[in-house]
mmCIF file of C-alpha atoms in Angstrom:
data_model
loop_
_atom_site.group_PDB
_atom_site.id
_atom_site.type_symbol
_atom_site.label_atom_id
_atom_site.label_comp_id
_atom_site.label_asym_id
_atom_site.label_seq_id
_atom_site.Cartn_x
_atom_site.Cartn_y
_atom_site.Cartn_z
ATOM 1 C CA ASP A 291 -15.993 48.445 57.971
ATOM 2 C CA VAL A 292 -16.510 46.231 60.947
ATOM 3 C CA GLN A 293 -16.900 47.545 64.048
ATOM 4 C CA LEU A 294 -17.799 46.010 67.426
ATOM 5 C CA GLN A 295 -19.261 47.813 70.335
ATOM 6 C CA ALA A 296 -19.345 46.347 73.766
ATOM 7 C CA SER A 297 -21.744 47.358 76.569
ATOM 8 C CA GLY A 298 -23.606 46.476 79.901
ATOM 9 C CA GLY A 299 -20.668 45.927 82.423
ATOM 10 C CA GLY A 300 -21.124 47.872 85.622
ATOM 11 C CA LEU A 301 -20.656 47.139 89.444
ATOM 12 C CA VAL A 302 -22.899 44.039 90.856
ATOM 13 C CA GLN A 303 -22.660 42.434 94.329
ATOM 14 C CA ALA A 304 -21.771 38.738 94.025
ATOM 15 C CA GLY A 305 -24.770 36.808 93.362
ATOM 16 C CA GLY A 306 -26.359 39.064 90.771
ATOM 17 C CA SER A 307 -26.555 39.133 87.098
ATOM 18 C CA LEU A 308 -25.416 41.325 84.320
ATOM 19 C CA ARG A 309 -26.485 41.409 80.113
ATOM 20 C CA LEU A 310 -23.412 41.954 78.250
ATOM 21 C CA SER A 311 -24.439 43.417 74.572
ATOM 22 C CA CYS A 312 -22.123 43.081 71.785
ATOM 23 C CA ALA A 313 -23.132 45.465 68.907
ATOM 24 C CA ALA A 314 -21.583 44.717 65.698
ATOM 25 C CA SER A 315 -21.899 45.576 62.253
ATOM 26 C CA GLY A 316 -19.935 45.608 59.048
ATOM 27 C CA PHE A 317 -19.878 42.270 58.389
ATOM 28 C CA ASN A 318 -22.432 39.467 57.108
ATOM 29 C CA ASP A 319 -24.889 38.188 59.257
ATOM 30 C CA ASP A 320 -24.449 34.345 58.005
ATOM 31 C CA ASN A 321 -21.165 34.224 58.030
ATOM 32 C CA TYR A 322 -19.671 35.454 61.544
ATOM 33 C CA ALA A 323 -18.293 34.356 64.778
ATOM 34 C CA ILE A 324 -19.067 36.453 67.960
ATOM 35 C CA GLY A 325 -16.897 35.223 71.011
ATOM 36 C CA TRP A 326 -16.470 37.109 74.478
ATOM 37 C CA PHE A 327 -13.391 37.359 76.206
ATOM 38 C CA ARG A 328 -11.910 38.821 79.469
ATOM 39 C CA GLN A 329 -8.786 39.891 81.084
ATOM 40 C CA ALA A 330 -8.439 40.762 84.720
ATOM 41 C CA PRO A 331 -4.871 42.696 85.972
ATOM 42 C CA GLY A 332 -1.872 40.170 86.128
ATOM 43 C CA LYS A 333 -4.035 37.557 84.209
ATOM 44 C CA GLU A 334 -3.802 35.955 80.795
ATOM 45 C CA ARG A 335 -7.066 36.853 78.623
ATOM 46 C CA GLU A 336 -9.397 34.054 78.374
ATOM 47 C CA ALA A 337 -12.586 33.066 76.151
ATOM 48 C CA VAL A 338 -15.512 33.207 78.132
ATOM 49 C CA SER A 339 -18.122 32.379 75.480
ATOM 50 C CA CYS A 340 -18.577 32.285 71.700
ATOM 51 C CA LEU A 341 -21.744 31.568 69.284
ATOM 52 C CA SER A 342 -21.187 31.545 65.622
ATOM 53 C CA SER A 343 -23.634 31.843 62.721
ATOM 54 C CA SER A 344 -21.853 29.799 60.270
ATOM 55 C CA ASP A 345 -22.400 26.515 61.678
ATOM 56 C CA GLY A 346 -24.594 27.103 65.046
ATOM 57 C CA SER A 347 -21.726 26.261 67.147
ATOM 58 C CA THR A 348 -21.582 27.729 70.791
ATOM 59 C CA PHE A 349 -18.655 27.859 73.434
ATOM 60 C CA TYR A 350 -18.420 28.013 76.931
ATOM 61 C CA ALA A 351 -15.495 28.538 79.737
ATOM 62 C CA ASP A 352 -15.698 25.794 82.785
ATOM 63 C CA SER A 353 -15.608 28.798 84.560
ATOM 64 C CA VAL A 354 -18.944 30.368 83.563
ATOM 65 C CA ARG A 355 -20.887 27.292 81.917
ATOM 66 C CA GLY A 356 -24.135 26.815 83.621
ATOM 67 C CA ARG A 357 -24.784 30.045 84.623
ATOM 68 C CA SER A 358 -24.330 31.887 81.560
ATOM 69 C CA THR A 359 -26.041 32.497 78.152
ATOM 70 C CA ILE A 360 -25.060 33.888 75.047
ATOM 71 C CA SER A 361 -27.887 34.519 72.408
ATOM 72 C CA SER A 362 -28.083 37.268 69.614
ATOM 73 C CA ASP A 363 -30.464 39.217 67.831
ATOM 74 C CA ASN A 364 -29.274 38.988 63.861
ATOM 75 C CA ALA A 365 -32.262 41.694 63.657
ATOM 76 C CA LYS A 366 -30.467 44.362 65.713
ATOM 77 C CA LYS A 367 -26.714 42.404 64.853
ATOM 78 C CA THR A 368 -26.615 42.042 68.319
ATOM 79 C CA VAL A 369 -25.251 39.211 70.625
ATOM 80 C CA TYR A 370 -25.526 38.657 74.137
ATOM 81 C CA LEU A 371 -24.022 37.357 77.029
ATOM 82 C CA GLN A 372 -26.133 36.605 79.843
ATOM 83 C CA MET A 373 -24.301 36.451 82.997
ATOM 84 C CA ASN A 374 -25.721 34.589 86.369
ATOM 85 C CA SER A 375 -24.226 33.867 89.491
ATOM 86 C CA LEU A 376 -22.055 36.412 89.292
ATOM 87 C CA GLU A 377 -19.122 35.835 91.893
ATOM 88 C CA PRO A 378 -16.062 38.277 92.339
ATOM 89 C CA GLU A 379 -13.937 36.074 90.204
ATOM 90 C CA ASP A 380 -15.622 37.187 87.339
ATOM 91 C CA THR A 381 -14.021 40.561 87.767
ATOM 92 C CA ALA A 382 -12.722 41.521 84.406
ATOM 93 C CA VAL A 383 -12.819 44.114 81.279
ATOM 94 C CA TYR A 384 -14.871 41.511 79.072
ATOM 95 C CA TYR A 385 -13.898 42.389 75.050
ATOM 96 C CA CYS A 386 -16.352 41.034 72.432
ATOM 97 C CA ALA A 387 -14.462 40.104 68.951
ATOM 98 C CA ALA A 388 -15.542 38.940 65.836
ATOM 99 C CA ASP A 389 -14.217 35.767 63.330
ATOM 100 C CA THR A 390 -16.078 37.307 60.236
ATOM 101 C CA ASP A 391 -14.418 34.456 57.929
ATOM 102 C CA GLY A 392 -17.195 31.990 58.197
ATOM 103 C CA SER A 393 -15.427 29.889 61.162
ATOM 104 C CA SER A 394 -16.298 27.352 63.881
ATOM 105 C CA CYS A 395 -16.349 29.001 67.656
ATOM 106 C CA TYR A 396 -13.726 25.693 67.879
ATOM 107 C CA VAL A 397 -11.105 28.351 65.309
ATOM 108 C CA ALA A 398 -12.547 31.279 67.010
ATOM 109 C CA VAL A 399 -11.426 30.668 70.454
ATOM 110 C CA TYR A 400 -8.486 27.932 70.114
ATOM 111 C CA LEU A 401 -7.185 28.607 66.286
ATOM 112 C CA ASN A 402 -6.796 32.375 66.764
ATOM 113 C CA GLY A 403 -9.520 33.095 63.916
ATOM 114 C CA ILE A 404 -10.671 36.361 65.754
ATOM 115 C CA ASN A 405 -9.909 39.357 63.349
ATOM 116 C CA TYR A 406 -11.703 42.180 65.074
ATOM 117 C CA TRP A 407 -11.987 43.252 68.544
ATOM 118 C CA GLY A 408 -13.906 45.938 69.981
ATOM 119 C CA LYS A 409 -13.842 47.622 72.983
ATOM 120 C CA GLY A 410 -14.228 46.260 76.752
ATOM 121 C CA THR A 411 -16.689 47.336 79.016
ATOM 122 C CA GLN A 412 -15.658 46.580 82.761
ATOM 123 C CA VAL A 413 -17.448 43.843 85.157
ATOM 124 C CA THR A 414 -16.611 44.007 88.575
ATOM 125 C CA VAL A 415 -18.182 42.057 90.769
ATOM 126 C CA SER A 416 -17.794 42.370 94.857
ATOM 127 C CA SER A 417 -17.681 40.275 98.034
#
């Protein structure tokens, strides 16, 4: 079965950095897209970043582009989201989610391609 485990969140000051990890199992290394989503209290869930092994596509939300990098370690079956220059607006619960049907990040992010969700990890950025 597919399992996703997000970790790496914590409390940091504005301007600091975190590396979020999503440990994945139960699906083909060459046929997935992993997306990072976040949700703050009272706000809609939004896509933050995505990496697809199916077509190599990536996605970054405008709010994090230029200060975040998504990467993968296939040997460990882990996808990372390095977030630098964190802002209080980044405070949210971050979820990793998978499209295991070989979709691009466009499909995963915009066309409801996600079919598995992991539990979230809390990121809190103090001002």
